[in-house]
mmCIF file of C-alpha atoms in Angstrom:
data_model
loop_
_atom_site.group_PDB
_atom_site.id
_atom_site.type_symbol
_atom_site.label_atom_id
_atom_site.label_comp_id
_atom_site.label_asym_id
_atom_site.label_seq_id
_atom_site.Cartn_x
_atom_site.Cartn_y
_atom_site.Cartn_z
ATOM 1 C CA MET A 6 -0.070 -0.046 0.077
ATOM 2 C CA SER A 7 1.148 3.531 -0.507
ATOM 3 C CA SER A 8 0.424 7.155 -0.193
ATOM 4 C CA ALA A 9 -1.616 9.596 -2.249
ATOM 5 C CA TYR A 10 -1.263 13.379 -1.915
ATOM 6 C CA LEU A 11 -3.733 16.189 -1.808
ATOM 7 C CA LEU A 12 -2.516 19.882 -2.205
ATOM 8 C CA VAL A 13 -5.080 22.162 -0.552
ATOM 9 C CA SER A 14 -5.311 25.679 -1.741
ATOM 10 C CA HIS A 15 -7.390 28.714 -0.783
ATOM 11 C CA GLY A 16 -9.252 28.886 -4.069
ATOM 12 C CA SER A 17 -9.799 31.999 -6.126
ATOM 13 C CA ARG A 18 -12.212 33.388 -8.763
ATOM 14 C CA ASP A 19 -9.335 34.738 -10.676
ATOM 15 C CA PRO A 20 -8.219 32.099 -13.206
ATOM 16 C CA ARG A 21 -4.452 32.634 -12.751
ATOM 17 C CA PRO A 22 -3.862 30.700 -9.514
ATOM 18 C CA GLU A 23 -5.876 27.936 -10.969
ATOM 19 C CA ILE A 24 -3.564 27.814 -14.004
ATOM 20 C CA ALA A 25 -0.630 28.041 -11.781
ATOM 21 C CA LEU A 26 -1.874 25.157 -9.555
ATOM 22 C CA GLN A 27 -2.358 22.976 -12.629
ATOM 23 C CA GLN A 28 1.257 23.842 -13.779
ATOM 24 C CA LEU A 29 2.560 22.922 -10.279
ATOM 25 C CA THR A 30 1.028 19.505 -10.180
ATOM 26 C CA GLU A 31 2.425 18.837 -13.725
ATOM 27 C CA PHE A 32 5.920 19.667 -12.281
ATOM 28 C CA LEU A 33 5.292 17.330 -9.533
ATOM 29 C CA SER A 34 4.194 14.583 -11.819
ATOM 30 C CA GLN A 35 7.389 14.979 -13.737
ATOM 31 C CA LYS A 36 9.464 14.864 -10.570
ATOM 32 C CA GLN A 37 7.838 11.673 -9.443
ATOM 33 C CA GLN A 38 8.484 9.982 -12.758
ATOM 34 C CA SER A 39 12.262 10.883 -12.513
ATOM 35 C CA TYR A 40 12.377 9.466 -9.048
ATOM 36 C CA SER A 41 10.259 6.417 -9.164
ATOM 37 C CA SER A 42 8.574 4.080 -11.603
ATOM 38 C CA SER A 43 5.154 3.872 -9.782
ATOM 39 C CA LYS A 44 3.172 7.106 -10.279
ATOM 40 C CA LYS A 45 1.791 8.671 -7.205
ATOM 41 C CA LEU A 46 -1.735 10.043 -7.062
ATOM 42 C CA VAL A 47 -1.674 13.806 -6.629
ATOM 43 C CA GLY A 48 -4.914 15.915 -6.484
ATOM 44 C CA LEU A 49 -5.993 19.468 -5.770
ATOM 45 C CA ALA A 50 -8.715 20.725 -3.365
ATOM 46 C CA TYR A 51 -9.836 24.053 -2.407
ATOM 47 C CA LEU A 52 -10.940 25.734 0.885
ATOM 48 C CA GLU A 53 -13.225 28.125 -0.791
ATOM 49 C CA THR A 54 -14.621 28.883 -4.129
ATOM 50 C CA ARG A 55 -15.930 25.174 -4.859
ATOM 51 C CA PRO A 56 -19.604 24.075 -4.609
ATOM 52 C CA GLU A 57 -18.453 21.246 -2.131
ATOM 53 C CA PRO A 58 -16.959 22.053 1.230
ATOM 54 C CA LEU A 59 -13.279 20.948 1.632
ATOM 55 C CA HIS A 60 -14.145 17.767 3.662
ATOM 56 C CA ILE A 61 -16.323 16.598 0.871
ATOM 57 C CA GLN A 62 -13.445 17.017 -1.808
ATOM 58 C CA ILE A 63 -11.108 15.282 0.509
ATOM 59 C CA LYS A 64 -13.562 12.306 1.054
ATOM 60 C CA GLU A 65 -14.087 11.986 -2.708
ATOM 61 C CA PHE A 66 -10.309 12.125 -3.557
ATOM 62 C CA ALA A 67 -9.584 9.647 -0.707
ATOM 63 C CA HIS A 68 -12.120 7.214 -2.139
ATOM 64 C CA SER A 69 -10.241 7.324 -5.596
ATOM 65 C CA ALA A 70 -6.900 6.977 -3.732
ATOM 66 C CA PHE A 71 -8.184 3.982 -1.747
ATOM 67 C CA VAL A 72 -9.584 2.311 -5.115
ATOM 68 C CA ALA A 73 -6.085 2.966 -6.679
ATOM 69 C CA GLY A 74 -4.591 0.905 -3.679
ATOM 70 C CA CYS A 75 -3.474 3.651 -1.361
ATOM 71 C CA ASP A 76 -3.924 3.326 2.372
ATOM 72 C CA ARG A 77 -2.708 6.854 3.289
ATOM 73 C CA LEU A 78 -3.756 10.337 2.045
ATOM 74 C CA LYS A 79 -1.256 12.985 2.747
ATOM 75 C CA ILE A 80 -2.662 16.578 2.755
ATOM 76 C CA ILE A 81 -0.365 19.603 2.150
ATOM 77 C CA PRO A 82 -1.612 23.099 2.791
ATOM 78 C CA LEU A 83 -0.446 25.337 -0.043
ATOM 79 C CA PHE A 84 -0.420 28.443 2.383
ATOM 80 C CA LEU A 85 2.631 30.646 3.135
ATOM 81 C CA LEU A 86 1.457 31.540 6.632
ATOM 82 C CA PRO A 87 0.130 29.718 9.620
ATOM 83 C CA GLY A 88 -3.215 31.748 9.712
ATOM 84 C CA VAL A 89 -6.754 30.616 10.654
ATOM 85 C CA HIS A 90 -6.950 28.612 7.390
ATOM 86 C CA VAL A 91 -3.859 26.457 8.289
ATOM 87 C CA MET A 92 -4.396 26.250 11.948
ATOM 88 C CA GLN A 93 -8.044 25.772 12.320
ATOM 89 C CA GLU A 94 -10.288 25.370 9.236
ATOM 90 C CA ILE A 95 -8.171 22.624 7.332
ATOM 91 C CA PRO A 96 -7.663 20.483 10.475
ATOM 92 C CA GLU A 97 -11.463 20.824 11.139
ATOM 93 C CA GLU A 98 -12.308 19.811 7.512
ATOM 94 C CA ILE A 99 -9.817 16.874 7.672
ATOM 95 C CA ALA A 100 -11.431 15.607 10.935
ATOM 96 C CA LEU A 101 -14.787 15.596 9.342
ATOM 97 C CA ALA A 102 -13.525 13.800 6.268
ATOM 98 C CA GLN A 103 -11.871 10.958 8.403
ATOM 99 C CA GLN A 104 -15.134 10.619 10.392
ATOM 100 C CA ALA A 105 -16.913 9.887 7.227
ATOM 101 C CA LEU A 106 -14.201 7.565 5.669
ATOM 102 C CA GLY A 107 -13.743 5.487 8.853
ATOM 103 C CA LYS A 108 -10.540 3.212 8.947
ATOM 104 C CA ASP A 109 -10.332 2.420 5.134
ATOM 105 C CA ILE A 110 -7.901 5.218 4.566
ATOM 106 C CA ASN A 111 -5.720 7.400 7.057
ATOM 107 C CA LEU A 112 -5.640 11.086 6.558
ATOM 108 C CA GLU A 113 -2.385 12.839 7.502
ATOM 109 C CA LEU A 114 -1.897 16.586 7.641
ATOM 110 C CA LEU A 115 1.634 17.881 6.420
ATOM 111 C CA PRO A 116 3.344 21.103 7.361
ATOM 112 C CA TYR A 117 2.035 23.993 5.280
ATOM 113 C CA ILE A 118 4.404 25.045 2.481
ATOM 114 C CA GLY A 119 5.574 28.300 4.084
ATOM 115 C CA SER A 120 7.016 26.309 6.987
ATOM 116 C CA ASN A 121 9.690 24.870 4.593
ATOM 117 C CA PRO A 122 13.114 26.666 5.380
ATOM 118 C CA GLY A 123 14.056 26.388 1.614
ATOM 119 C CA LEU A 124 11.532 29.121 0.883
ATOM 120 C CA SER A 125 14.045 31.886 2.016
ATOM 121 C CA LYS A 126 16.432 30.570 -0.663
ATOM 122 C CA LEU A 127 13.799 30.630 -3.372
ATOM 123 C CA LEU A 128 12.838 34.222 -2.416
ATOM 124 C CA SER A 129 16.554 35.122 -2.530
ATOM 125 C CA GLN A 130 16.912 33.830 -5.946
ATOM 126 C CA GLN A 131 13.974 36.118 -7.168
ATOM 127 C CA MET A 132 15.657 39.130 -5.377
ATOM 128 C CA ALA A 133 18.987 38.436 -7.026
ATOM 129 C CA GLU A 134 17.707 39.522 -10.423
ATOM 130 C CA ILE A 135 17.021 43.199 -9.001
ATOM 131 C CA LYS A 136 19.640 45.839 -7.987
ATOM 132 C CA THR A 137 18.374 47.975 -5.225
ATOM 133 C CA GLN A 138 19.274 49.538 -1.814
ATOM 134 C CA ALA A 139 16.346 48.288 0.246
ATOM 135 C CA TRP A 140 13.676 45.550 0.050
ATOM 136 C CA VAL A 141 10.214 45.479 1.440
ATOM 137 C CA LEU A 142 8.436 41.938 1.747
ATOM 138 C CA ILE A 143 4.684 42.392 1.707
ATOM 139 C CA ALA A 144 2.444 39.547 3.038
ATOM 140 C CA HIS A 145 -1.193 39.419 3.397
ATOM 141 C CA GLY A 146 -1.309 39.618 7.184
ATOM 142 C CA SER A 147 -3.753 38.281 9.644
ATOM 143 C CA ARG A 148 -5.387 39.278 12.954
ATOM 144 C CA ARG A 149 -4.431 35.955 14.385
ATOM 145 C CA PRO A 150 -2.044 36.647 17.422
ATOM 146 C CA GLY A 151 1.708 35.740 16.565
ATOM 147 C CA PHE A 152 1.048 35.694 12.684
ATOM 148 C CA GLN A 153 3.905 38.330 12.192
ATOM 149 C CA GLN A 154 6.628 35.910 13.434
ATOM 150 C CA PRO A 155 7.157 33.802 10.422
ATOM 151 C CA VAL A 156 6.989 36.962 8.051
ATOM 152 C CA GLU A 157 9.514 38.834 10.250
ATOM 153 C CA THR A 158 11.773 35.725 10.451
ATOM 154 C CA ILE A 159 11.685 35.360 6.586
ATOM 155 C CA ALA A 160 12.236 39.100 6.079
ATOM 156 C CA ALA A 161 15.290 39.113 8.401
ATOM 157 C CA ASN A 162 16.595 36.030 6.515
ATOM 158 C CA ILE A 163 16.576 37.788 3.203
ATOM 159 C CA GLY A 164 17.537 41.193 4.261
ATOM 160 C CA ALA A 165 13.851 42.854 3.964
ATOM 161 C CA VAL A 166 11.583 44.805 6.167
ATOM 162 C CA ALA A 167 8.078 43.147 6.436
ATOM 163 C CA ALA A 168 4.794 44.970 5.454
ATOM 164 C CA TYR A 169 1.287 43.779 5.359
ATOM 165 C CA TRP A 170 -1.738 44.162 3.084
ATOM 166 C CA SER A 171 -4.468 43.821 5.602
ATOM 167 C CA VAL A 172 -2.894 45.031 8.809
ATOM 168 C CA ALA A 173 -0.066 47.475 10.083
ATOM 169 C CA PRO A 174 2.599 48.284 9.132
ATOM 170 C CA SER A 175 1.427 48.730 5.691
ATOM 171 C CA LEU A 176 3.611 48.987 2.620
ATOM 172 C CA GLU A 177 3.254 52.752 2.409
ATOM 173 C CA ALA A 178 4.274 53.188 5.860
ATOM 174 C CA GLN A 179 7.538 51.026 5.485
ATOM 175 C CA VAL A 180 8.354 52.853 2.249
ATOM 176 C CA GLU A 181 8.125 56.249 4.005
ATOM 177 C CA GLN A 182 10.505 55.101 6.730
ATOM 178 C CA LEU A 183 13.050 53.975 4.135
ATOM 179 C CA VAL A 184 12.689 57.181 2.221
ATOM 180 C CA ALA A 185 13.146 59.090 5.429
ATOM 181 C CA ALA A 186 16.427 56.985 5.991
ATOM 182 C CA GLY A 187 17.664 58.232 2.512
ATOM 183 C CA LYS A 188 16.943 55.089 0.381
ATOM 184 C CA GLU A 189 16.581 56.105 -3.229
ATOM 185 C CA LYS A 190 16.018 52.627 -4.674
ATOM 186 C CA ILE A 191 13.377 50.426 -3.062
ATOM 187 C CA ALA A 192 12.173 47.016 -4.367
ATOM 188 C CA ILE A 193 8.999 45.183 -3.337
ATOM 189 C CA LEU A 194 8.536 41.511 -3.011
ATOM 190 C CA PRO A 195 5.028 40.171 -2.818
ATOM 191 C CA TYR A 196 5.028 37.181 -0.348
ATOM 192 C CA PHE A 197 2.072 35.401 -2.302
ATOM 193 C CA LEU A 198 2.301 32.038 -4.134
ATOM 194 C CA PHE A 199 0.594 33.334 -7.373
ATOM 195 C CA ALA A 200 -0.493 36.429 -9.055
ATOM 196 C CA GLY A 201 -4.077 37.412 -8.310
ATOM 197 C CA GLY A 202 -6.293 40.299 -7.204
ATOM 198 C CA ILE A 203 -4.030 41.319 -4.245
ATOM 199 C CA THR A 204 -0.877 41.231 -6.277
ATOM 200 C CA ASP A 205 -2.556 43.441 -8.856
ATOM 201 C CA ALA A 206 -3.531 45.914 -6.152
ATOM 202 C CA ILE A 207 -0.035 45.998 -4.846
ATOM 203 C CA ALA A 208 1.153 46.741 -8.352
ATOM 204 C CA GLN A 209 -1.227 49.601 -8.566
ATOM 205 C CA LEU A 210 -0.169 50.860 -5.016
ATOM 206 C CA THR A 211 3.482 50.840 -6.328
ATOM 207 C CA GLU A 212 2.468 53.049 -9.107
ATOM 208 C CA THR A 213 0.946 55.358 -6.593
ATOM 209 C CA LEU A 214 4.205 55.336 -4.589
ATOM 210 C CA LYS A 215 6.120 56.378 -7.602
ATOM 211 C CA LEU A 216 3.915 59.430 -7.967
ATOM 212 C CA LYS A 217 4.230 60.289 -4.242
ATOM 213 C CA PHE A 218 8.119 59.782 -4.081
ATOM 214 C CA PRO A 219 9.150 60.914 -7.660
ATOM 215 C CA ALA A 220 12.886 60.904 -6.625
ATOM 216 C CA VAL A 221 12.766 57.162 -5.532
ATOM 217 C CA THR A 222 13.200 54.205 -8.125
ATOM 218 C CA PHE A 223 10.739 51.469 -7.205
ATOM 219 C CA GLN A 224 10.885 47.897 -8.664
ATOM 220 C CA LEU A 225 8.252 45.237 -8.058
ATOM 221 C CA ALA A 226 9.133 41.690 -8.110
ATOM 222 C CA GLN A 227 6.810 38.893 -9.063
ATOM 223 C CA PRO A 228 5.102 36.512 -6.581
ATOM 224 C CA LEU A 229 6.640 33.013 -6.290
ATOM 225 C CA GLY A 230 4.688 31.508 -9.131
ATOM 226 C CA ALA A 231 4.512 27.764 -10.296
ATOM 227 C CA SER A 232 8.109 26.768 -10.873
ATOM 228 C CA ALA A 233 10.285 23.538 -10.684
ATOM 229 C CA GLU A 234 11.937 25.041 -7.577
ATOM 230 C CA LEU A 235 8.433 25.580 -5.737
ATOM 231 C CA ALA A 236 7.591 21.928 -6.748
ATOM 232 C CA ASP A 237 10.837 20.888 -5.106
ATOM 233 C CA LEU A 238 9.696 22.409 -1.758
ATOM 234 C CA ILE A 239 6.399 20.632 -1.996
ATOM 235 C CA TRP A 240 8.280 17.299 -2.896
ATOM 236 C CA ASP A 241 10.391 17.637 0.198
ATOM 237 C CA LEU A 242 7.161 17.780 2.123
ATOM 238 C CA MET A 243 5.697 14.781 0.268
ATOM 239 C CA LYS A 244 8.693 12.676 1.285
ATOM 240 C CA GLU A 245 8.189 13.093 4.861
#
């Protein structure tokens, strides 16, 4: 018997994350084939934007996995931060699915992708292409106590200051501080897996900052995106 894998994403009405997720599963399939002759079952499920709740999606995929000869389903949250989705909602949905499935197949929650230490290296690679004096890492943010710690740690690892889209300190506040400190070249790194509505809004805000601080050169990096390197980080978790 063997394991099947289910990647759990937030879900979006924007088509771009969906396309990126399909590319990511393709990278993972290619990786599997190069490592093993037996193809592992890899699926996608969504916390939101689907007619069925997550526990039903898990249950349906687990049935397919069981029929394919798997006795374990390992679930990987495709989230960068340990917010409410990762810490509360996904475990609750897995518990509901396990209740419905009984002992036929064992569900196992793996660490969320943002907990992989290799993520800092991946961000650093993206930063290497841009010459600047200061970096701002902008994450979504959460009202959950202690949410900043992982972001602050990653920002420190890559030599950036942290900002948040939904809570303080904002991107604008951090940029104002850097400008006051004499920085004339500032680059912004969105801490998001894929392009979507918020990364579009960050791009618009960057244009506004260019008008507000005409003497400063701003550059905006891309979010992580679907890549063989990101697939490698997921593969590391899958092998656990």
